[in-house]
Coordinates of N, CA and C in Angstrom, one line a residue:
M811 N 2.4 19.7 3.7 CA 2.4 18.3 4.1 C 3.6 17.6 3.2
L812 N 4.3 16.8 3.9 CA 5.4 16.0 3.2 C 5.0 14.5 3.4
V813 N 4.7 13.9 2.2 CA 4.2 12.5 2.1 C 5.2 11.5 1.6
L814 N 5.4 10.5 2.2 CA 6.3 9.3 1.6 C 5.4 8.2 1.2
V815 N 5.5 7.8 -0.1 CA 4.7 6.8 -0.7 C 5.7 5.7 -1.2
T816 N 5.5 4.5 -0.7 CA 6.3 3.4 -1.2 C 5.5 2.8 -2.4
G817 N 6.2 2.0 -3.3 CA 5.6 1.4 -4.4 C 4.9 2.4 -5.4
A818 N 5.7 3.6 -5.5 CA 5.2 4.8 -6.1 C 5.3 4.8 -7.6
S819 N 5.9 3.8 -8.3 CA 6.2 3.8 -9.7 C 5.0 3.4 -10.6
S820 N 3.9 2.9 -10.0 CA 2.7 2.5 -10.8 C 1.6 2.3 -9.9
G821 N 0.4 2.1 -10.5 CA -0.8 1.8 -9.8 C -1.2 2.7 -8.6
F822 N -1.6 2.2 -7.5 CA -2.0 3.1 -6.4 C -1.0 4.1 -6.1
G823 N 0.2 3.7 -6.0 CA 1.3 4.6 -5.6 C 1.5 5.8 -6.5
E824 N 1.5 5.5 -7.8 CA 1.7 6.5 -8.8 C 0.4 7.5 -8.7
A825 N -0.8 7.0 -8.5 CA -2.0 7.8 -8.4 C -1.9 8.7 -7.2
M826 N -1.4 8.1 -6.1 CA -1.3 8.9 -4.8 C -0.3 10.0 -4.9
V827 N 0.8 9.7 -5.6 CA 1.9 10.7 -5.8 C 1.3 11.9 -6.6
R828 N 0.5 11.6 -7.7 CA -0.2 12.6 -8.4 C -1.1 13.4 -7.7
R829 N -1.9 12.7 -6.8 CA -3.0 13.5 -6.1 C -2.5 14.5 -5.1
F830 N -1.4 14.0 -4.3 CA -0.9 14.9 -3.4 C -0.1 16.1 -4.0
L831 N 0.6 15.8 -5.1 CA 1.3 16.9 -5.8 C 0.3 17.9 -6.3
Q832 N -0.8 17.4 -6.9 CA -1.7 18.3 -7.5 C -2.4 19.2 -6.5
S833 N -2.4 18.8 -5.2 CA -2.9 19.6 -4.2 C -1.9 20.5 -3.4
G834 N -0.7 20.5 -4.0 CA 0.3 21.4 -3.4 C 1.2 20.8 -2.4
H835 N 1.2 19.5 -2.2 CA 2.0 18.9 -1.2 C 3.3 18.4 -1.8
R836 N 4.4 18.1 -0.9 CA 5.6 17.5 -1.4 C 5.5 16.1 -1.1
V837 N 6.1 15.2 -2.1 CA 6.0 13.9 -2.0 C 7.4 13.2 -2.3
I838 N 7.7 12.2 -1.3 CA 8.9 11.4 -1.6 C 8.3 10.1 -2.3
A839 N 8.7 9.9 -3.6 CA 8.2 8.8 -4.3 C 9.3 7.8 -4.3
A840 N 9.0 6.6 -3.6 CA 9.9 5.5 -3.5 C 9.5 4.3 -4.2
A841 N 10.4 3.7 -4.9 CA 10.1 2.4 -5.6 C 11.3 1.7 -6.1
R842 N 11.3 0.6 -6.7 CA 12.4 -0.1 -7.2 C 12.9 0.4 -8.6
R843 N 11.9 0.8 -9.4 CA 12.2 1.1 -10.8 C 12.4 2.7 -10.9
E844 N 13.7 3.0 -10.9 CA 14.1 4.4 -10.9 C 13.6 5.1 -12.2
E845 N 13.7 4.4 -13.3 CA 13.3 5.0 -14.6 C 11.8 5.5 -14.6
K846 N 11.0 4.6 -14.0 CA 9.5 5.0 -13.9 C 9.3 6.1 -13.0
L847 N 10.1 6.3 -11.9 CA 9.9 7.4 -11.0 C 10.3 8.7 -11.7
H848 N 11.4 8.7 -12.5 CA 11.8 9.9 -13.2 C 10.8 10.2 -14.3
A849 N 10.2 9.2 -14.9 CA 9.2 9.4 -15.9 C 7.9 10.1 -15.3
L850 N 7.6 9.6 -14.1 CA 6.5 10.2 -13.5 C 6.7 11.6 -13.1
Q851 N 7.9 11.9 -12.6 CA 8.3 13.3 -12.2 C 8.3 14.3 -13.5
D852 N 8.8 13.7 -14.6 CA 8.8 14.5 -15.8 C 7.3 14.8 -16.3
A853 N 6.4 13.8 -16.1 CA 5.1 14.0 -16.5 C 4.3 14.9 -15.7
M854 N 4.7 15.2 -14.5 CA 4.1 16.1 -13.6 C 4.5 17.6 -13.8
G855 N 5.4 17.8 -14.7 CA 5.8 19.1 -15.1 C 6.4 19.9 -14.0
K856 N 5.9 21.2 -13.9 CA 6.3 22.1 -12.8 C 6.1 21.4 -11.4
L857 N 4.9 20.7 -11.3 CA 4.7 19.9 -10.0 C 5.7 19.0 -9.6
G858 N 6.4 18.5 -10.6 CA 7.5 17.5 -10.3 C 8.6 18.0 -9.5
E859 N 8.7 19.3 -9.3 CA 9.7 20.0 -8.5 C 9.5 19.7 -7.0
S860 N 8.2 19.4 -6.7 CA 7.9 19.0 -5.3 C 7.9 17.6 -5.0
M861 N 8.6 16.8 -6.0 CA 8.6 15.3 -5.8 C 10.1 14.9 -5.8
L862 N 10.4 14.0 -4.7 CA 11.7 13.5 -4.7 C 11.7 12.0 -5.0
P863 N 12.2 11.6 -6.2 CA 12.2 10.2 -6.6 C 13.4 9.5 -5.9
V864 N 13.1 8.4 -5.2 CA 14.2 7.6 -4.5 C 14.0 6.1 -4.8
V865 N 15.1 5.5 -5.1 CA 15.1 4.0 -5.2 C 15.0 3.3 -3.9
L866 N 14.0 2.4 -3.8 CA 13.7 1.7 -2.5 C 13.2 0.3 -2.8
D867 N 13.7 -0.7 -2.2 CA 13.1 -2.0 -2.3 C 12.7 -2.4 -0.9
V868 N 11.4 -2.4 -0.5 CA 11.1 -2.5 0.9 C 11.3 -4.0 1.3
A869 N 11.5 -4.9 0.4 CA 11.8 -6.3 0.8 C 13.2 -6.5 1.1
D870 N 14.0 -5.5 1.0 CA 15.5 -5.5 1.3 C 15.8 -4.6 2.5
K871 N 16.2 -5.3 3.6 CA 16.4 -4.5 4.9 C 17.5 -3.5 4.7
D872 N 18.5 -3.8 3.9 CA 19.6 -2.8 3.7 C 19.2 -1.6 2.8
S873 N 18.2 -1.9 1.9 CA 17.7 -0.8 1.0 C 16.9 0.2 1.9
I874 N 16.2 -0.3 2.9 CA 15.4 0.6 3.7 C 16.4 1.5 4.5
S875 N 17.4 0.9 5.1 CA 18.4 1.6 5.9 C 19.1 2.7 5.0
A876 N 19.5 2.3 3.8 CA 20.1 3.3 3.0 C 19.2 4.4 2.5
F877 N 17.9 4.0 2.4 CA 16.9 5.0 2.0 C 16.8 6.1 3.0
F878 N 16.7 5.8 4.2 CA 16.5 6.7 5.3 C 17.8 7.6 5.5
E879 N 18.9 6.9 5.5 CA 20.2 7.5 5.7 C 20.4 8.5 4.6
G880 N 20.0 8.2 3.4 CA 20.3 9.1 2.3 C 19.3 10.2 2.0
L881 N 18.3 10.3 2.8 CA 17.3 11.5 2.6 C 18.0 12.8 2.8
P882 N 17.9 13.7 1.9 CA 18.3 15.1 2.2 C 17.7 15.7 3.5
E883 N 18.3 16.5 4.2 CA 17.8 17.1 5.3 C 16.4 17.8 5.2
E884 N 16.3 18.4 4.0 CA 15.0 19.2 3.9 C 13.8 18.2 3.5
W885 N 14.1 16.9 3.4 CA 13.2 15.9 3.0 C 12.9 15.0 4.2
R886 N 13.4 15.3 5.4 CA 13.3 14.3 6.5 C 12.1 14.5 7.4
D887 N 11.5 15.7 7.4 CA 10.4 15.9 8.3 C 9.0 15.5 7.7
I888 N 9.0 14.1 7.6 CA 7.8 13.5 6.9 C 6.6 13.6 7.9
D889 N 5.4 13.9 7.2 CA 4.1 13.9 7.9 C 3.3 12.6 7.7
V890 N 3.4 12.1 6.6 CA 2.5 10.9 6.2 C 3.3 9.9 5.6
L891 N 3.3 8.6 6.1 CA 3.9 7.4 5.5 C 2.7 6.6 4.9
I892 N 2.8 6.4 3.6 CA 1.9 5.5 2.9 C 2.6 4.2 2.6
N893 N 2.3 3.1 3.3 CA 2.9 1.9 3.0 C 2.1 1.1 1.8
N894 N 2.4 1.5 0.6 CA 1.7 1.0 -0.5 C 2.3 -0.2 -1.1
A895 N 3.7 -0.3 -1.1 CA 4.4 -1.3 -1.8 C 3.8 -2.7 -1.4
G896 N 3.5 -3.5 -2.3 CA 2.9 -4.9 -2.0 C 2.6 -5.5 -3.3
L897 N 2.3 -6.9 -3.2 CA 2.0 -7.7 -4.4 C 1.3 -9.0 -4.1
A898 N 0.7 -9.5 -5.0 CA 0.1 -10.9 -5.0 C 0.8 -11.7 -6.1
L899 N 1.2 -13.0 -5.8 CA 1.8 -13.8 -6.8 C 1.1 -15.2 -6.8
G900 N 0.5 -15.5 -7.9 CA -0.1 -16.8 -8.1 C -1.5 -16.8 -7.5
I901 N -2.3 -17.9 -8.1 CA -3.6 -18.1 -7.6 C -3.8 -19.7 -7.4
A902 N -2.7 -20.3 -7.4 CA -2.7 -21.9 -7.2 C -3.1 -22.2 -5.8
P903 N -3.8 -23.3 -5.6 CA -4.1 -23.8 -4.3 C -3.0 -24.0 -3.4
A904 N -3.1 -23.9 -2.1 CA -1.9 -23.9 -1.2 C -0.9 -25.1 -1.5
Q905 N -1.5 -26.3 -1.8 CA -0.7 -27.5 -1.9 C 0.2 -27.5 -3.2
L906 N -0.2 -26.6 -4.1 CA 0.6 -26.4 -5.4 C 1.3 -25.1 -5.5
A907 N 1.2 -24.2 -4.5 CA 1.7 -22.9 -4.6 C 3.2 -23.0 -4.6
D908 N 3.9 -21.9 -5.1 CA 5.4 -21.8 -5.2 C 5.7 -21.2 -3.9
L909 N 6.6 -21.9 -3.1 CA 7.0 -21.4 -1.8 C 7.9 -20.1 -2.0
D910 N 8.6 -19.9 -3.0 CA 9.3 -18.7 -3.3 C 8.3 -17.5 -3.4
D911 N 7.2 -17.7 -4.0 CA 6.1 -16.7 -4.3 C 5.6 -16.3 -2.8
W912 N 5.4 -17.3 -1.9 CA 4.9 -17.0 -0.6 C 5.8 -16.1 0.1
E913 N 7.1 -16.5 0.1 CA 8.1 -15.7 0.8 C 8.3 -14.4 0.3
T914 N 8.2 -14.2 -1.0 CA 8.3 -12.8 -1.5 C 7.1 -11.9 -1.1
M915 N 6.0 -12.5 -1.0 CA 4.8 -11.8 -0.6 C 4.9 -11.4 0.9
I916 N 5.5 -12.3 1.7 CA 5.7 -12.0 3.1 C 6.7 -10.9 3.3
D917 N 7.8 -11.1 2.6 CA 8.9 -10.1 2.7 C 8.5 -8.7 2.3
T918 N 7.6 -8.6 1.3 CA 7.2 -7.3 0.8 C 6.0 -6.7 1.5
N919 N 5.0 -7.6 1.6 CA 3.7 -7.1 2.2 C 3.7 -6.9 3.7
N920 N 4.6 -7.7 4.4 CA 4.6 -7.7 5.8 C 6.0 -7.1 6.4
K921 N 7.1 -7.8 6.0 CA 8.3 -7.4 6.6 C 8.7 -5.9 6.1
G922 N 8.5 -5.7 4.9 CA 8.7 -4.4 4.3 C 8.0 -3.3 5.1
L923 N 6.6 -3.6 5.2 CA 5.8 -2.7 5.9 C 6.1 -2.4 7.3
V924 N 6.4 -3.4 8.1 CA 6.7 -3.1 9.5 C 8.0 -2.4 9.6
R925 N 9.1 -2.8 8.7 CA 10.3 -2.0 8.8 C 10.2 -0.5 8.5
M926 N 9.4 -0.3 7.6 CA 9.2 1.1 7.2 C 8.4 1.9 8.3
T927 N 7.5 1.1 8.9 CA 6.7 1.7 10.0 C 7.6 2.0 11.3
R928 N 8.4 1.0 11.5 CA 9.2 1.1 12.7 C 10.3 2.2 12.5
A929 N 10.7 2.4 11.3 CA 11.7 3.4 11.0 C 11.1 4.8 11.3
M930 N 9.9 4.9 11.0 CA 9.1 6.2 11.0 C 8.6 6.6 12.4
L931 N 8.3 5.6 13.2 CA 7.5 5.8 14.5 C 8.2 6.8 15.5
P932 N 9.6 6.6 15.6 CA 10.2 7.6 16.7 C 10.0 9.0 16.2
H933 N 10.2 9.3 15.0 CA 10.0 10.6 14.5 C 8.6 11.1 14.7
F934 N 7.6 10.3 14.3 CA 6.2 10.6 14.6 C 5.8 10.9 16.0
V935 N 6.3 10.0 16.9 CA 5.9 10.0 18.3 C 6.6 11.3 18.8
G936 N 7.9 11.5 18.5 CA 8.7 12.6 19.0 C 8.0 14.0 18.7
R937 N 7.3 14.1 17.5 CA 6.8 15.3 17.1 C 5.3 15.4 17.5
K938 N 4.8 14.3 18.1 CA 3.5 14.1 18.6 C 2.3 14.4 17.4
N939 N 2.8 13.8 16.3 CA 1.9 14.0 15.1 C 2.5 13.1 13.9
G940 N 1.6 12.6 13.2 CA 2.0 11.8 12.0 C 0.9 10.8 11.6
L941 N 0.9 10.3 10.4 CA -0.1 9.4 10.0 C 0.6 8.3 9.2
I942 N 0.2 7.0 9.5 CA 0.6 5.9 8.7 C -0.6 5.3 8.1
I943 N -0.6 5.3 6.7 CA -1.7 4.6 5.9 C -1.1 3.3 5.3
N944 N -1.7 2.2 5.7 CA -1.3 0.9 5.2 C -2.3 0.5 4.1
I945 N -1.8 0.0 3.1 CA -2.7 -0.5 2.0 C -2.9 -2.0 2.2
G946 N -4.2 -2.4 2.6 CA -4.5 -3.8 2.8 C -5.3 -4.3 1.7
S947 N -6.3 -5.1 1.9 CA -7.2 -5.7 0.9 C -8.3 -6.3 1.6
I948 N -9.4 -6.5 0.8 CA -10.6 -7.3 1.3 C -10.2 -8.7 1.6
A949 N -9.1 -9.1 0.9 CA -8.6 -10.5 1.0 C -8.1 -10.7 2.5
G950 N -7.8 -9.7 3.2 CA -7.4 -9.8 4.6 C -8.6 -10.2 5.5
S951 N -9.8 -10.1 5.0 CA -10.9 -10.5 5.9 C -11.9 -11.5 5.2
T952 N -11.7 -11.6 3.9 CA -12.6 -12.5 3.1 C -11.8 -13.5 2.3
A953 N -11.9 -14.7 2.7 CA -11.0 -15.7 2.1 C -11.7 -16.1 0.7
Y954 N -10.8 -16.5 -0.2 CA -11.2 -17.0 -1.5 C -10.2 -17.9 -1.9
P955 N -10.6 -18.9 -2.8 CA -9.6 -19.9 -3.3 C -8.4 -19.2 -4.0
G956 N -7.2 -19.7 -3.6 CA -6.0 -19.2 -4.3 C -5.4 -18.0 -3.5
A957 N -6.1 -17.5 -2.6 CA -5.6 -16.2 -1.9 C -4.5 -16.6 -0.9
N958 N -4.6 -17.8 -0.3 CA -3.8 -18.4 0.8 C -2.9 -17.3 1.4
V959 N -1.6 -17.3 1.1 CA -0.6 -16.5 1.8 C -0.8 -15.0 1.5
Y960 N -1.3 -14.6 0.3 CA -1.6 -13.2 0.0 C -2.7 -12.7 0.9
G961 N -3.8 -13.4 1.1 CA -4.8 -13.0 2.0 C -4.3 -12.9 3.4
A962 N -3.4 -13.9 3.9 CA -2.8 -13.9 5.2 C -2.0 -12.7 5.4
T963 N -1.3 -12.3 4.4 CA -0.4 -11.1 4.6 C -1.3 -9.9 4.8
K964 N -2.5 -9.8 4.1 CA -3.3 -8.6 4.3 C -4.1 -8.7 5.6
A965 N -4.3 -9.9 6.1 CA -4.9 -10.0 7.4 C -3.9 -9.4 8.5
F966 N -2.6 -9.7 8.3 CA -1.6 -9.2 9.1 C -1.5 -7.7 9.0
V967 N -1.7 -7.1 7.9 CA -1.7 -5.6 7.8 C -2.9 -5.1 8.5
D968 N -4.0 -5.7 8.5 CA -5.2 -5.2 9.2 C -4.9 -5.2 10.7
Q969 N -4.5 -6.4 11.2 CA -4.3 -6.5 12.7 C -3.1 -5.7 13.2
F970 N -2.1 -5.6 12.3 CA -1.0 -4.7 12.7 C -1.4 -3.3 12.9
T971 N -2.3 -2.8 12.0 CA -2.7 -1.4 12.0 C -3.5 -1.2 13.3
L972 N -4.4 -2.1 13.6 CA -5.2 -2.0 14.8 C -4.3 -2.0 16.1
N973 N -3.4 -2.9 16.1 CA -2.4 -2.9 17.3 C -1.5 -1.6 17.4
L974 N -1.2 -1.1 16.3 CA -0.6 0.2 16.3 C -1.5 1.2 17.0
R975 N -2.7 1.3 16.7 CA -3.7 2.2 17.3 C -3.6 2.0 18.9
A976 N -3.6 0.7 19.3 CA -3.6 0.4 20.7 C -2.3 0.9 21.4
D977 N -1.2 0.9 20.7 CA 0.1 1.3 21.2 C 0.2 2.9 21.2
L978 N -0.5 3.5 20.2 CA -0.2 4.9 19.9 C -1.2 5.8 20.5
I979 N -2.1 5.4 21.4 CA -3.1 6.1 22.0 C -2.3 7.3 22.8
G980 N -2.8 8.5 22.5 CA -2.2 9.6 23.3 C -0.9 10.2 22.7
T981 N -0.4 9.6 21.7 CA 0.8 10.1 21.1 C 0.5 11.2 19.9
G982 N -0.8 11.2 19.4 CA -1.1 12.0 18.3 C -0.8 11.5 17.0
V983 N -0.3 10.2 17.0 CA 0.0 9.5 15.8 C -1.1 8.6 15.3
R984 N -1.5 8.7 14.1 CA -2.6 8.0 13.6 C -2.2 6.8 12.6
A985 N -3.1 5.8 12.5 CA -2.9 4.7 11.7 C -4.2 4.2 11.0
T986 N -4.1 3.9 9.8 CA -5.3 3.6 9.0 C -5.0 2.4 8.0
N987 N -5.9 1.5 7.9 CA -5.8 0.4 6.9 C -6.9 0.7 5.8
I988 N -6.4 0.9 4.6 CA -7.3 1.0 3.4 C -7.4 -0.4 2.7
A989 N -8.6 -1.0 2.8 CA -8.7 -2.4 2.2 C -9.6 -2.4 0.9
P990 N -9.0 -2.3 -0.3 CA -9.8 -2.2 -1.4 C -10.2 -3.7 -1.9
G991 N -11.3 -3.7 -2.7 CA -11.7 -4.9 -3.3 C -11.2 -4.9 -4.8
L992 N -12.0 -5.3 -5.8 CA -11.6 -5.4 -7.2 C -11.3 -4.0 -7.7
C993 N -10.0 -3.9 -8.2 CA -9.5 -2.7 -8.6 C -8.7 -2.9 -10.0
G994 N -9.1 -2.2 -11.0 CA -8.5 -2.3 -12.3 C -7.5 -1.2 -12.6
G995 N -7.0 -1.3 -13.8 CA -6.0 -0.2 -14.3 C -4.7 -0.1 -13.6
T996 N -4.3 -1.2 -13.0 CA -3.0 -1.3 -12.3 C -2.2 -2.6 -12.8
E997 N -1.1 -2.7 -12.2 CA -0.2 -3.9 -12.7 C -0.5 -5.1 -11.7
F998 N -1.4 -5.0 -10.8 CA -1.7 -6.0 -9.8 C -1.8 -7.4 -10.4
S999 N -2.8 -7.5 -11.4 CA -3.1 -8.8 -12.0 C -2.0 -9.3 -12.9
N1000 N -1.4 -8.3 -13.5 CA -0.3 -8.7 -14.5 C 0.8 -9.3 -13.7
V1001 N 1.1 -8.7 -12.5 CA 2.2 -9.3 -11.6 C 1.7 -10.6 -11.0
R1002 N 0.5 -10.7 -10.6 CA 0.0 -12.0 -10.1 C 0.1 -13.2 -11.0
F1003 N -0.3 -12.9 -12.2 CA -0.2 -13.9 -13.3 C 1.1 -13.8 -14.1
K1004 N 2.2 -13.1 -13.5 CA 3.5 -13.2 -14.0 C 3.6 -12.9 -15.5
G1005 N 2.9 -11.8 -15.9 CA 3.0 -11.2 -17.3 C 2.0 -11.8 -18.2
D1006 N 1.0 -12.7 -17.8 CA 0.0 -13.3 -18.7 C -1.1 -12.2 -18.8
A1007 N -1.0 -11.4 -19.8 CA -1.9 -10.4 -20.0 C -3.3 -10.8 -20.2
A1008 N -3.5 -11.9 -20.9 CA -4.8 -12.4 -21.1 C -5.6 -12.9 -19.8
K1009 N -4.8 -13.5 -18.9 CA -5.4 -13.9 -17.7 C -5.7 -12.6 -16.8
A1010 N -4.8 -11.7 -16.9 CA -5.0 -10.4 -16.1 C -6.2 -9.7 -16.6
A1011 N -6.4 -9.6 -17.9 CA -7.6 -8.9 -18.4 C -8.9 -9.6 -18.1
A1012 N -8.8 -10.9 -18.1 CA -10.1 -11.7 -17.8 C -10.6 -11.4 -16.3
V1013 N -9.8 -11.0 -15.4 CA -10.2 -10.7 -14.0 C -11.2 -9.5 -14.1
Y1014 N -11.0 -8.6 -15.0 CA -11.9 -7.4 -15.0 C -12.9 -7.4 -16.1
Q1015 N -13.0 -8.4 -16.8 CA -13.9 -8.5 -18.0 C -15.3 -8.3 -17.6
G1016 N -16.0 -7.4 -18.3 CA -17.5 -7.2 -17.9 C -17.7 -6.5 -16.6
T1017 N -16.7 -5.9 -16.1 CA -16.9 -5.2 -14.7 C -16.6 -3.7 -14.8
E1018 N -17.0 -3.0 -13.8 CA -16.5 -1.6 -13.6 C -15.9 -1.6 -12.2
P1019 N -14.6 -1.9 -12.2 CA -13.9 -2.0 -11.0 C -13.5 -0.6 -10.4
L1020 N -13.0 -0.6 -9.1 CA -12.4 0.6 -8.6 C -11.2 0.9 -9.5
T1021 N -10.7 2.2 -9.3 CA -9.5 2.6 -10.0 C -8.5 3.0 -9.0
A1022 N -7.3 3.1 -9.5 CA -6.2 3.6 -8.6 C -6.5 5.0 -8.1
E1023 N -7.2 5.8 -8.9 CA -7.5 7.2 -8.5 C -8.5 7.1 -7.4
D1024 N -9.4 6.2 -7.3 CA -10.3 6.0 -6.2 C -9.6 5.8 -4.9
I1025 N -8.6 4.9 -4.9 CA -7.8 4.7 -3.7 C -7.0 5.9 -3.4
A1026 N -6.4 6.6 -4.3 CA -5.6 7.8 -4.1 C -6.5 8.9 -3.3
E1027 N -7.7 9.0 -3.9 CA -8.6 10.0 -3.4 C -9.0 9.7 -1.9
T1028 N -9.2 8.4 -1.6 CA -9.4 7.9 -0.2 C -8.3 8.3 0.7
A1029 N -7.0 8.0 0.3 CA -5.8 8.3 1.0 C -5.7 9.7 1.2
Y1030 N -6.0 10.6 0.2 CA -6.0 12.0 0.3 C -6.9 12.5 1.4
W1031 N -8.1 12.0 1.3 CA -9.2 12.3 2.3 C -8.8 12.1 3.7
I1032 N -8.2 10.9 3.9 CA -7.8 10.5 5.3 C -6.7 11.4 5.8
A1033 N -5.7 11.7 4.8 CA -4.5 12.5 5.2 C -4.9 13.9 5.5
T1034 N -6.0 14.4 4.9 CA -6.4 15.8 5.2 C -7.5 16.0 6.2
L1035 N -7.9 14.9 6.9 CA -8.9 15.1 8.0 C -8.2 15.8 9.2
P1036 N -9.0 16.4 10.1 CA -8.4 17.1 11.3 C -7.7 16.0 12.0
S1037 N -6.7 16.4 12.7 CA -5.6 15.6 13.4 C -6.2 14.8 14.5
H1038 N -7.4 15.1 15.0 CA -8.0 14.3 16.2 C -8.9 13.1 15.6
I1039 N -8.9 13.0 14.3 CA -9.8 11.9 13.7 C -8.9 10.8 13.2
N1040 N -9.2 9.6 13.6 CA -8.4 8.4 13.1 C -9.4 7.4 12.5
V1041 N -9.3 7.2 11.2 CA -10.0 6.2 10.4 C -9.2 4.8 10.6
N1042 N -9.8 4.0 11.4 CA -9.1 2.8 11.7 C -9.0 1.8 10.5
H1043 N -10.1 1.6 9.8 CA -10.2 0.6 8.8 C -11.2 1.1 7.8
I1044 N -11.0 1.1 6.5 CA -11.9 1.5 5.5 C -11.9 0.5 4.4
E1045 N -13.0 -0.2 4.1 CA -13.1 -1.3 3.1 C -13.9 -0.7 2.0
M1046 N -13.4 -0.9 0.8 CA -14.0 -0.4 -0.5 C -14.2 -1.5 -1.5
M1047 N -15.3 -1.4 -2.1 CA -15.6 -2.3 -3.2 C -16.3 -1.6 -4.3
P1048 N -16.2 -2.0 -5.6 CA -17.1 -1.5 -6.6 C -18.4 -2.1 -6.5
T1049 N -19.4 -1.4 -7.0 CA -20.8 -1.9 -6.9 C -21.1 -3.2 -7.6
C1050 N -20.1 -3.7 -8.5 CA -20.3 -4.9 -9.2 C -19.7 -6.1 -8.4
Q1051 N -19.2 -5.8 -7.3 CA -18.6 -6.8 -6.4 C -19.4 -6.9 -5.1
G1052 N -19.6 -8.1 -4.5 CA -20.2 -8.3 -3.3 C -19.8 -9.6 -2.7
Y1053 N -20.6 -10.1 -1.7 CA -20.3 -11.3 -0.9 C -21.2 -12.5 -1.4
G1054 N -20.6 -13.7 -1.3 CA -21.3 -14.8 -1.7 C -21.5 -15.8 -0.7
P1055 N -22.2 -16.9 -0.9 CA -22.4 -17.9 0.2 C -21.1 -18.7 0.4
L1056 N -21.0 -19.3 1.5 CA -19.8 -20.2 1.8 C -19.8 -21.5 0.9
A1057 N -18.7 -21.9 0.5 CA -18.6 -23.1 -0.4 C -18.8 -24.3 0.6
I1058 N -19.6 -25.3 0.0 CA -19.9 -26.5 0.7 C -19.6 -27.7 -0.3
Q1059 N -18.8 -28.6 0.1 CA -18.5 -29.8 -0.7 C -19.4 -30.9 -0.3
R1060 N -20.3 -31.4 -1.2 CA -21.3 -32.4 -0.9 C -20.9 -33.7 -1.5
Q1061 N -21.1 -34.7 -0.8 CA -20.9 -36.1 -1.4 C -22.2 -36.6 -2.1
A1062 N -21.9 -37.3 -3.1 CA -23.0 -37.9 -3.9 C -23.6 -39.0 -3.1
N1063 N -25.0 -39.1 -3.2 CA -25.6 -40.3 -2.4 C -25.3 -41.6 -3.1

């Protein structure tokens, strides 16, 4: 199996690269930070020979074009695309949020994902086989204060995946949305809080969150199911997380 993972230099992406390599598959590891990709390849030792590190910024249309044009011939017959690259920026209420942050999330979480998907679809449909795994979030279905555009981008991922399923009936091409809840051990919160380590750590204080390895294991399970099975949507939470009542603002009598 040849797997393409975006956002492969850390977090979910790095864990997925490791998981597939450890099970004997080849992986194209794509991310912006070339030095981290090479460090990952070195850390994998002999298994790193089955990994192709490639610089890619999914928020940059030209970078995506250059990525696919530059793939060596022996690395072009991709079986699985994992659209993992994504981010959250800020937790401010909508009226105070940074518009640049909103646009960055849309460019990465949505535009990058659809461009990567569109580039792969003719290949998958032509060979009547292929799998697209999109990394969503419970924020795509459950609103919370400060999620505003981040949650909206992940709702897009969920609906886009379902609409892919509608279009791809009979082609043999599968599409899945993995929607994790609270997940620690990644750069997610550090990026969201723009390097404020104390704020990032507070998100997970006193919890046992999901791990990047949990998400990687789920992606691997989906990718190794028989080809007639499609997992449309899978939502994951740690047992320390659940649902609460709707917020109600009451006026004083």
